[in-house]
Amino acid sequence: MLGALAFRTLRPALPLSLANGLRGKLGKPAYLEDWFTTITPLLAGESAFKVTFDWDEEIGEPGAFLIVNNHHSEFYLRTVTLEDVPGYGRFHFVCNSWVYPAKHYKKDRVFFANKTYLPHEMPIPLRKYRDEEFLVLRGDGKGELQEWDRVYDYAYYNDLGDPDKGPDYARPVLGGSAEYPYPRRGRTSRPPTKSDPNSESRLPLLTSLNVYVPRDERFGHLKMSDFLAYGLKSIAQFIRPELEALCDSTPNEFDSFEDVMKIYEGGIKLPKGPQFDDIMKNIPLELLKEALPVDGEGLFRYPLPQVIKEDMSAWRTDDEFAREMLAGVNPLVIRLLEVSLCLNISFSLYH
């Protein structure tokens, strides 16, 4: 575990290193030596590590740094701060990127200083690194993209159908033709289907969340937990009414207002009290925390709308209809609204 990370600073100013291909001069590598002794929490949180650099005065102002991950797993690099740089003070790099093991990269990861340049103002020692970074992000259009790739490329919508199941499941390719010139989607380069080489194969439903998206753009673990929990809630809320509808002579419609209200009733009431609160606080998985209601609502039931929490008939009043109309919530589907200015309305009747 020792030396799992290696850092090298990069000087953006002259002189150039001819042996390095007109690139900026690199400082000596510095290694993270306390990864093993620093305990990283398993739950959501951040860890700070210290790295000691042997500073070379010839390096000057650091314009970027290179990082190599020799560990077997990836990590999320939020920021890097250089303290007490001789002659310059403090330098702060905002990274916000996942760094995978070095075996997944052809070149070392590079992060640039938080300083903007116009193209003609870019220091010459940084241009090679900038150009290489651009080529990495653009990709070469070859091979199936993996989770550690950082390619932002586009492709046609050629995965809308599944022609291998039969002609009824085939769909035209959207994009790249006179009839369907647009749109575009993120390129994944999955293998083509067996029956149509122009159509890209689709992922199975159970693994559909693993579709390629640049890792820095994917949901974090907390947001993904929210997403999955709300999905599970929606499925559970849908299943119960569907099972009850099997015994209904009109399963696809509500027979009365009472039928509408029943979807907000029932469910599994969870216990209340300090003991249950302690259990909720100590559940390690965010997915379970999000799936379990904490507002007193029953499990596997639709949440009661605010408008009828105090009065079950409040939704049908004229005041509520007017409030929803002004608030932008259309209580009815208005097809056309006509106003006649020639009506003889009795003032005493309506005031």
Short mmCIF file of C-alpha atoms in Angstrom, two decimals:
data_model
loop_
_atom_site.label_atom_id
_atom_site.label_comp_id
_atom_site.label_asym_id
_atom_site.label_seq_id
_atom_site.Cartn_x
_atom_site.Cartn_y
_atom_site.Cartn_z
CA MET A 1 0.00 0.00 0.00
CA LEU A 2 2.96 2.32 0.46
CA GLY A 3 3.44 4.68 -2.44
CA ALA A 4 -0.04 3.99 -3.76
CA LEU A 5 -0.20 7.51 -5.22
CA ALA A 6 2.52 9.47 -6.97
CA PHE A 7 2.33 13.23 -7.58
CA ARG A 8 4.48 15.36 -9.89
CA THR A 9 4.12 19.11 -10.31
CA LEU A 10 4.38 20.79 -13.69
CA ARG A 11 5.78 24.23 -14.42
CA PRO A 12 3.82 26.27 -17.01
CA ALA A 13 6.53 28.87 -17.71
CA LEU A 14 9.74 28.67 -19.73
CA PRO A 15 12.23 27.07 -20.14
CA LEU A 16 10.89 24.09 -22.05
CA SER A 17 12.13 20.55 -21.68
CA LEU A 18 13.18 19.48 -25.16
CA ALA A 19 13.67 15.91 -23.99
CA ASN A 20 10.07 15.96 -22.76
CA GLY A 21 8.64 16.99 -26.13
CA LEU A 22 8.35 20.76 -25.53
CA ARG A 23 6.52 20.12 -22.29
CA GLY A 24 6.89 21.92 -19.00
CA LYS A 25 9.51 20.78 -16.56
CA LEU A 26 8.34 18.12 -14.12
CA GLY A 27 9.23 18.10 -10.45
CA LYS A 28 10.40 15.04 -8.58
CA PRO A 29 7.67 12.51 -7.80
CA ALA A 30 6.21 12.52 -4.29
CA TYR A 31 4.50 9.46 -2.88
CA LEU A 32 1.59 9.02 -0.52
CA GLU A 33 3.09 6.92 2.25
CA ASP A 34 0.35 6.76 4.89
CA TRP A 35 -2.51 5.30 2.87
CA PHE A 36 -2.33 2.05 4.81
CA THR A 37 -2.30 3.70 8.23
CA THR A 38 -5.05 6.19 7.45
CA ILE A 39 -8.46 4.66 8.05
CA THR A 40 -10.96 5.69 5.39
CA PRO A 41 -14.59 5.55 6.61
CA LEU A 42 -16.88 3.09 4.85
CA LEU A 43 -19.82 5.48 4.92
CA ALA A 44 -20.15 8.76 3.08
CA GLY A 45 -17.31 11.08 3.97
CA GLU A 46 -14.01 12.54 2.96
CA SER A 47 -10.43 11.79 3.91
CA ALA A 48 -7.45 14.12 3.75
CA PHE A 49 -3.90 12.92 3.11
CA LYS A 50 -0.59 14.74 3.27
CA VAL A 51 2.20 14.45 0.72
CA THR A 52 5.65 16.03 1.15
CA PHE A 53 7.32 17.47 -1.96
CA ASP A 54 11.03 18.11 -2.43
CA TRP A 55 10.67 21.49 -4.09
CA ASP A 56 13.00 22.57 -6.89
CA GLU A 57 13.33 26.33 -7.28
CA GLU A 58 13.63 25.89 -11.04
CA ILE A 59 10.06 24.60 -11.18
CA GLY A 60 8.65 28.03 -10.42
CA GLU A 61 4.90 28.53 -10.46
CA PRO A 62 3.10 25.17 -10.68
CA GLY A 63 0.62 25.11 -13.56
CA ALA A 64 -0.51 21.50 -13.28
CA PHE A 65 0.26 18.22 -11.58
CA LEU A 66 0.33 14.60 -12.68
CA ILE A 67 -1.06 11.81 -10.54
CA VAL A 68 -0.59 8.04 -10.79
CA ASN A 69 -2.85 5.62 -8.93
CA ASN A 70 -0.90 2.45 -8.18
CA HIS A 71 -3.65 1.14 -5.92
CA HIS A 72 -6.02 -1.61 -7.07
CA SER A 73 -9.19 0.51 -6.78
CA GLU A 74 -10.34 3.92 -7.91
CA PHE A 75 -10.83 6.97 -5.70
CA TYR A 76 -12.51 10.35 -6.02
CA LEU A 77 -10.04 13.23 -5.99
CA ARG A 78 -11.77 16.39 -4.83
CA THR A 79 -8.97 18.93 -4.33
CA VAL A 80 -5.20 19.20 -4.03
CA THR A 81 -3.63 22.09 -2.15
CA LEU A 82 0.06 22.99 -2.25
CA GLU A 83 1.05 24.85 0.89
CA ASP A 84 4.05 27.17 1.31
CA VAL A 85 5.29 27.06 -2.28
CA PRO A 86 8.53 29.14 -2.16
CA GLY A 87 7.88 32.52 -3.69
CA TYR A 88 4.22 31.80 -4.46
CA GLY A 89 2.49 30.71 -1.27
CA ARG A 90 -0.61 28.55 -1.55
CA PHE A 91 -1.90 26.83 -4.70
CA HIS A 92 -5.30 25.16 -4.83
CA PHE A 93 -6.37 22.68 -7.53
CA VAL A 94 -10.07 21.80 -7.83
CA CYS A 95 -10.21 18.31 -9.38
CA ASN A 96 -13.60 16.65 -8.69
CA SER A 97 -12.78 13.56 -10.73
CA TRP A 98 -12.45 9.81 -10.32
CA VAL A 99 -8.92 8.47 -10.71
CA TYR A 100 -8.69 4.81 -11.70
CA PRO A 101 -5.64 2.53 -11.38
CA ALA A 102 -2.81 3.37 -13.75
CA LYS A 103 -3.32 0.17 -15.77
CA HIS A 104 -6.53 1.66 -17.22
CA TYR A 105 -4.79 4.77 -18.62
CA LYS A 106 -2.32 5.18 -21.44
CA LYS A 107 -0.98 8.38 -19.87
CA ASP A 108 -0.86 9.77 -16.35
CA ARG A 109 -3.84 11.82 -15.21
CA VAL A 110 -3.18 15.55 -15.33
CA PHE A 111 -4.99 18.31 -13.46
CA PHE A 112 -4.44 21.95 -14.32
CA ALA A 113 -4.35 24.98 -12.06
CA ASN A 114 -7.54 26.99 -11.64
CA LYS A 115 -6.48 29.65 -14.07
CA THR A 116 -8.22 30.33 -17.36
CA TYR A 117 -6.44 31.13 -20.61
CA LEU A 118 -7.55 32.17 -24.06
CA PRO A 119 -6.19 29.75 -26.69
CA HIS A 120 -3.42 32.11 -27.81
CA GLU A 121 -2.47 32.83 -24.18
CA MET A 122 -1.99 29.20 -23.19
CA PRO A 123 1.61 28.74 -21.97
CA ILE A 124 3.56 26.63 -24.43
CA PRO A 125 4.66 24.06 -21.80
CA LEU A 126 1.00 23.28 -21.05
CA ARG A 127 -0.21 23.00 -24.63
CA LYS A 128 0.98 19.44 -25.17
CA TYR A 129 -0.80 18.29 -22.04
CA ARG A 130 -3.94 20.21 -22.98
CA ASP A 131 -3.95 18.68 -26.47
CA GLU A 132 -3.48 15.17 -25.08
CA GLU A 133 -6.27 15.71 -22.56
CA PHE A 134 -8.58 16.86 -25.35
CA LEU A 135 -7.81 13.75 -27.41
CA VAL A 136 -8.58 11.52 -24.42
CA LEU A 137 -11.94 13.19 -23.83
CA ARG A 138 -12.83 13.07 -27.51
CA GLY A 139 -11.94 9.41 -27.95
CA ASP A 140 -11.00 7.59 -31.13
CA GLY A 141 -14.40 6.06 -31.91
CA LYS A 142 -13.10 2.52 -31.47
CA GLY A 143 -13.86 -0.19 -28.95
CA GLU A 144 -16.56 -0.53 -26.33
CA LEU A 145 -16.27 2.15 -23.68
CA GLN A 146 -15.67 1.04 -20.10
CA GLU A 147 -16.46 2.74 -16.81
CA TRP A 148 -12.93 4.14 -16.42
CA ASP A 149 -12.96 5.79 -19.85
CA ARG A 150 -13.49 9.54 -19.91
CA VAL A 151 -14.79 9.80 -23.46
CA TYR A 152 -17.49 12.34 -24.33
CA ASP A 153 -18.47 11.18 -27.80
CA TYR A 154 -21.77 10.92 -29.66
CA ALA A 155 -23.56 8.29 -31.73
CA TYR A 156 -26.87 7.79 -33.51
CA TYR A 157 -29.91 6.37 -31.73
CA ASN A 158 -29.38 2.87 -33.07
CA ASP A 159 -30.38 0.94 -29.95
CA LEU A 160 -34.11 1.71 -29.79
CA GLY A 161 -35.10 -1.72 -31.04
CA ASP A 162 -34.06 -5.32 -30.58
CA PRO A 163 -34.11 -6.91 -34.06
CA ASP A 164 -32.67 -10.17 -32.72
CA LYS A 165 -36.10 -10.87 -31.18
CA GLY A 166 -37.81 -10.58 -34.55
CA PRO A 167 -38.84 -8.03 -37.19
CA ASP A 168 -41.61 -6.66 -34.96
CA TYR A 169 -38.97 -5.43 -32.52
CA ALA A 170 -36.82 -3.64 -35.12
CA ARG A 171 -36.69 0.15 -35.02
CA PRO A 172 -35.18 2.65 -37.47
CA VAL A 173 -31.94 4.40 -36.64
CA LEU A 174 -32.55 8.00 -35.57
CA GLY A 175 -29.84 10.34 -36.78
CA GLY A 176 -27.46 10.48 -39.70
CA SER A 177 -30.07 10.18 -42.46
CA ALA A 178 -32.08 12.61 -44.58
CA GLU A 179 -35.30 11.44 -42.94
CA TYR A 180 -33.94 11.35 -39.38
CA PRO A 181 -30.89 13.66 -39.24
CA TYR A 182 -31.11 14.06 -35.47
CA PRO A 183 -30.80 13.48 -32.50
CA ARG A 184 -27.61 12.11 -30.99
CA ARG A 185 -26.85 10.13 -27.82
CA GLY A 186 -23.74 9.37 -25.84
CA ARG A 187 -21.55 6.80 -27.58
CA THR A 188 -21.13 3.43 -25.86
CA SER A 189 -19.84 1.27 -28.77
CA ARG A 190 -21.61 -1.88 -27.59
CA PRO A 191 -21.43 -4.82 -30.04
CA PRO A 192 -23.90 -4.76 -32.96
CA THR A 193 -26.92 -7.04 -33.06
CA LYS A 194 -26.63 -10.34 -34.94
CA SER A 195 -29.45 -9.64 -37.40
CA ASP A 196 -28.67 -5.96 -38.11
CA PRO A 197 -25.08 -4.70 -38.02
CA ASN A 198 -26.33 -1.10 -38.02
CA SER A 199 -28.17 -1.59 -34.71
CA GLU A 200 -26.36 -1.68 -31.41
CA SER A 201 -27.15 -4.42 -28.92
CA ARG A 202 -29.02 -3.50 -25.77
CA LEU A 203 -28.18 -4.22 -22.17
CA PRO A 204 -30.42 -6.62 -20.22
CA LEU A 205 -32.94 -4.94 -17.96
CA LEU A 206 -31.14 -5.96 -14.76
CA THR A 207 -27.89 -4.36 -15.92
CA SER A 208 -29.39 -1.38 -17.75
CA LEU A 209 -28.11 1.00 -15.06
CA ASN A 210 -24.57 0.01 -16.06
CA VAL A 211 -24.84 1.71 -19.45
CA TYR A 212 -21.69 3.70 -20.17
CA VAL A 213 -21.66 7.24 -18.86
CA PRO A 214 -18.38 9.05 -18.10
CA ARG A 215 -17.73 8.26 -14.45
CA ASP A 216 -17.54 11.91 -13.45
CA GLU A 217 -21.09 12.37 -14.79
CA ARG A 218 -22.66 9.36 -13.06
CA PHE A 219 -24.81 9.62 -9.96
CA GLY A 220 -22.89 9.60 -6.71
CA HIS A 221 -23.71 6.81 -4.28
CA LEU A 222 -26.13 9.01 -2.30
CA LYS A 223 -28.00 10.20 -5.37
CA MET A 224 -28.07 6.67 -6.78
CA SER A 225 -29.51 5.43 -3.48
CA ASP A 226 -32.23 8.07 -3.72
CA PHE A 227 -32.96 7.09 -7.31
CA LEU A 228 -33.22 3.36 -6.56
CA ALA A 229 -35.23 3.92 -3.39
CA TYR A 230 -37.81 6.07 -5.16
CA GLY A 231 -37.98 3.44 -7.90
CA LEU A 232 -38.66 0.70 -5.35
CA LYS A 233 -41.29 2.87 -3.68
CA SER A 234 -43.03 3.46 -7.00
CA ILE A 235 -43.06 -0.25 -7.81
CA ALA A 236 -44.41 -1.17 -4.36
CA GLN A 237 -47.09 1.52 -4.56
CA PHE A 238 -48.11 0.23 -7.98
CA ILE A 239 -48.25 -3.47 -7.08
CA ARG A 240 -50.77 -3.24 -4.23
CA PRO A 241 -53.55 -1.50 -6.22
CA GLU A 242 -52.93 -3.86 -9.15
CA LEU A 243 -53.37 -6.91 -6.93
CA GLU A 244 -56.58 -5.46 -5.50
CA ALA A 245 -57.80 -4.74 -9.03
CA LEU A 246 -57.77 -8.47 -9.82
CA CYS A 247 -60.93 -8.80 -7.73
CA ASP A 248 -62.57 -5.73 -9.27
CA SER A 249 -65.08 -5.94 -12.13
CA THR A 250 -63.76 -2.64 -13.54
CA PRO A 251 -60.02 -2.87 -12.83
CA ASN A 252 -58.96 -0.01 -15.11
CA GLU A 253 -61.13 2.71 -13.62
CA PHE A 254 -62.23 4.24 -10.34
CA ASP A 255 -65.87 3.51 -9.53
CA SER A 256 -66.19 6.19 -6.87
CA PHE A 257 -64.26 8.83 -4.95
CA GLU A 258 -63.82 6.25 -2.21
CA ASP A 259 -61.79 4.12 -4.64
CA VAL A 260 -59.48 7.08 -5.19
CA MET A 261 -58.99 7.59 -1.47
CA LYS A 262 -58.21 3.91 -0.89
CA ILE A 263 -54.86 4.21 -2.67
CA TYR A 264 -53.73 6.47 0.20
CA GLU A 265 -54.94 4.07 2.90
CA GLY A 266 -53.44 0.92 4.37
CA GLY A 267 -49.79 0.07 3.99
CA ILE A 268 -47.55 -1.24 6.72
CA LYS A 269 -47.26 1.08 9.68
CA LEU A 270 -43.74 1.28 11.02
CA PRO A 271 -43.16 1.59 14.78
CA LYS A 272 -42.44 4.92 16.39
CA GLY A 273 -40.19 5.83 19.27
CA PRO A 274 -36.58 6.53 20.19
CA GLN A 275 -35.51 2.92 19.62
CA PHE A 276 -36.72 2.96 16.01
CA ASP A 277 -35.09 6.37 15.48
CA ASP A 278 -31.77 4.96 16.68
CA ILE A 279 -32.11 2.03 14.28
CA MET A 280 -32.74 4.39 11.37
CA LYS A 281 -29.68 6.47 12.25
CA ASN A 282 -27.42 3.41 12.35
CA ILE A 283 -28.55 1.77 9.11
CA PRO A 284 -25.40 1.83 6.95
CA LEU A 285 -27.09 1.60 3.57
CA GLU A 286 -28.54 4.83 2.22
CA LEU A 287 -30.85 2.83 -0.04
CA LEU A 288 -32.74 1.37 2.94
CA LYS A 289 -32.88 4.73 4.65
CA GLU A 290 -34.52 6.28 1.61
CA ALA A 291 -36.91 3.37 1.07
CA LEU A 292 -38.26 3.42 4.63
CA PRO A 293 -40.68 6.30 5.31
CA VAL A 294 -39.72 8.65 8.13
CA ASP A 295 -42.83 10.86 8.04
CA GLY A 296 -45.26 8.46 9.67
CA GLU A 297 -46.70 7.22 6.38
CA GLY A 298 -47.31 3.53 5.90
CA LEU A 299 -44.88 1.44 3.92
CA PHE A 300 -46.02 0.52 0.37
CA ARG A 301 -48.67 3.22 0.12
CA TYR A 302 -49.00 6.48 -1.73
CA PRO A 303 -48.27 9.56 0.39
CA LEU A 304 -51.36 11.55 1.27
CA PRO A 305 -51.51 14.85 -0.70
CA GLN A 306 -51.13 17.97 1.40
CA VAL A 307 -54.43 19.43 0.22
CA ILE A 308 -56.51 16.63 1.80
CA LYS A 309 -54.46 15.94 4.92
CA GLU A 310 -56.72 18.10 7.09
CA ASP A 311 -59.97 17.81 5.16
CA MET A 312 -60.68 14.96 2.74
CA SER A 313 -63.15 17.13 0.79
CA ALA A 314 -60.94 20.22 0.58
CA TRP A 315 -59.86 19.43 -2.99
CA ARG A 316 -63.36 20.01 -4.42
CA THR A 317 -63.93 23.53 -3.08
CA ASP A 318 -63.98 26.55 -5.38
CA ASP A 319 -61.25 28.18 -3.32
CA GLU A 320 -58.90 25.24 -3.86
CA PHE A 321 -59.62 25.13 -7.60
CA ALA A 322 -58.82 28.83 -7.85
CA ARG A 323 -55.65 28.43 -5.76
CA GLU A 324 -54.38 25.60 -7.95
CA MET A 325 -55.17 27.56 -11.08
CA LEU A 326 -53.20 30.59 -9.85
CA ALA A 327 -50.36 28.38 -8.62
CA GLY A 328 -50.00 26.79 -12.04
CA VAL A 329 -51.46 23.42 -11.06
CA ASN A 330 -54.25 22.84 -13.55
CA PRO A 331 -57.10 21.08 -11.69
CA LEU A 332 -58.84 20.30 -14.98
CA VAL A 333 -57.68 19.85 -18.55
CA ILE A 334 -58.78 23.13 -20.11
CA ARG A 335 -59.19 22.72 -23.85
CA LEU A 336 -60.33 26.24 -24.66
CA LEU A 337 -61.29 29.23 -22.56
CA GLU A 338 -63.61 31.80 -24.12
CA VAL A 339 -64.61 35.07 -22.51
CA SER A 340 -67.54 37.15 -23.74
CA LEU A 341 -67.40 40.85 -22.98
CA CYS A 342 -71.06 41.40 -23.90
CA LEU A 343 -72.67 39.56 -20.99
CA ASN A 344 -75.29 41.31 -18.92
CA ILE A 345 -74.26 40.26 -15.42
CA SER A 346 -76.22 41.53 -12.45
CA PHE A 347 -73.81 43.23 -10.09
CA SER A 348 -76.04 42.60 -7.07
CA LEU A 349 -76.25 38.88 -7.84
CA TYR A 350 -72.49 38.17 -7.79
CA HIS A 351 -71.28 40.72 -5.18
#
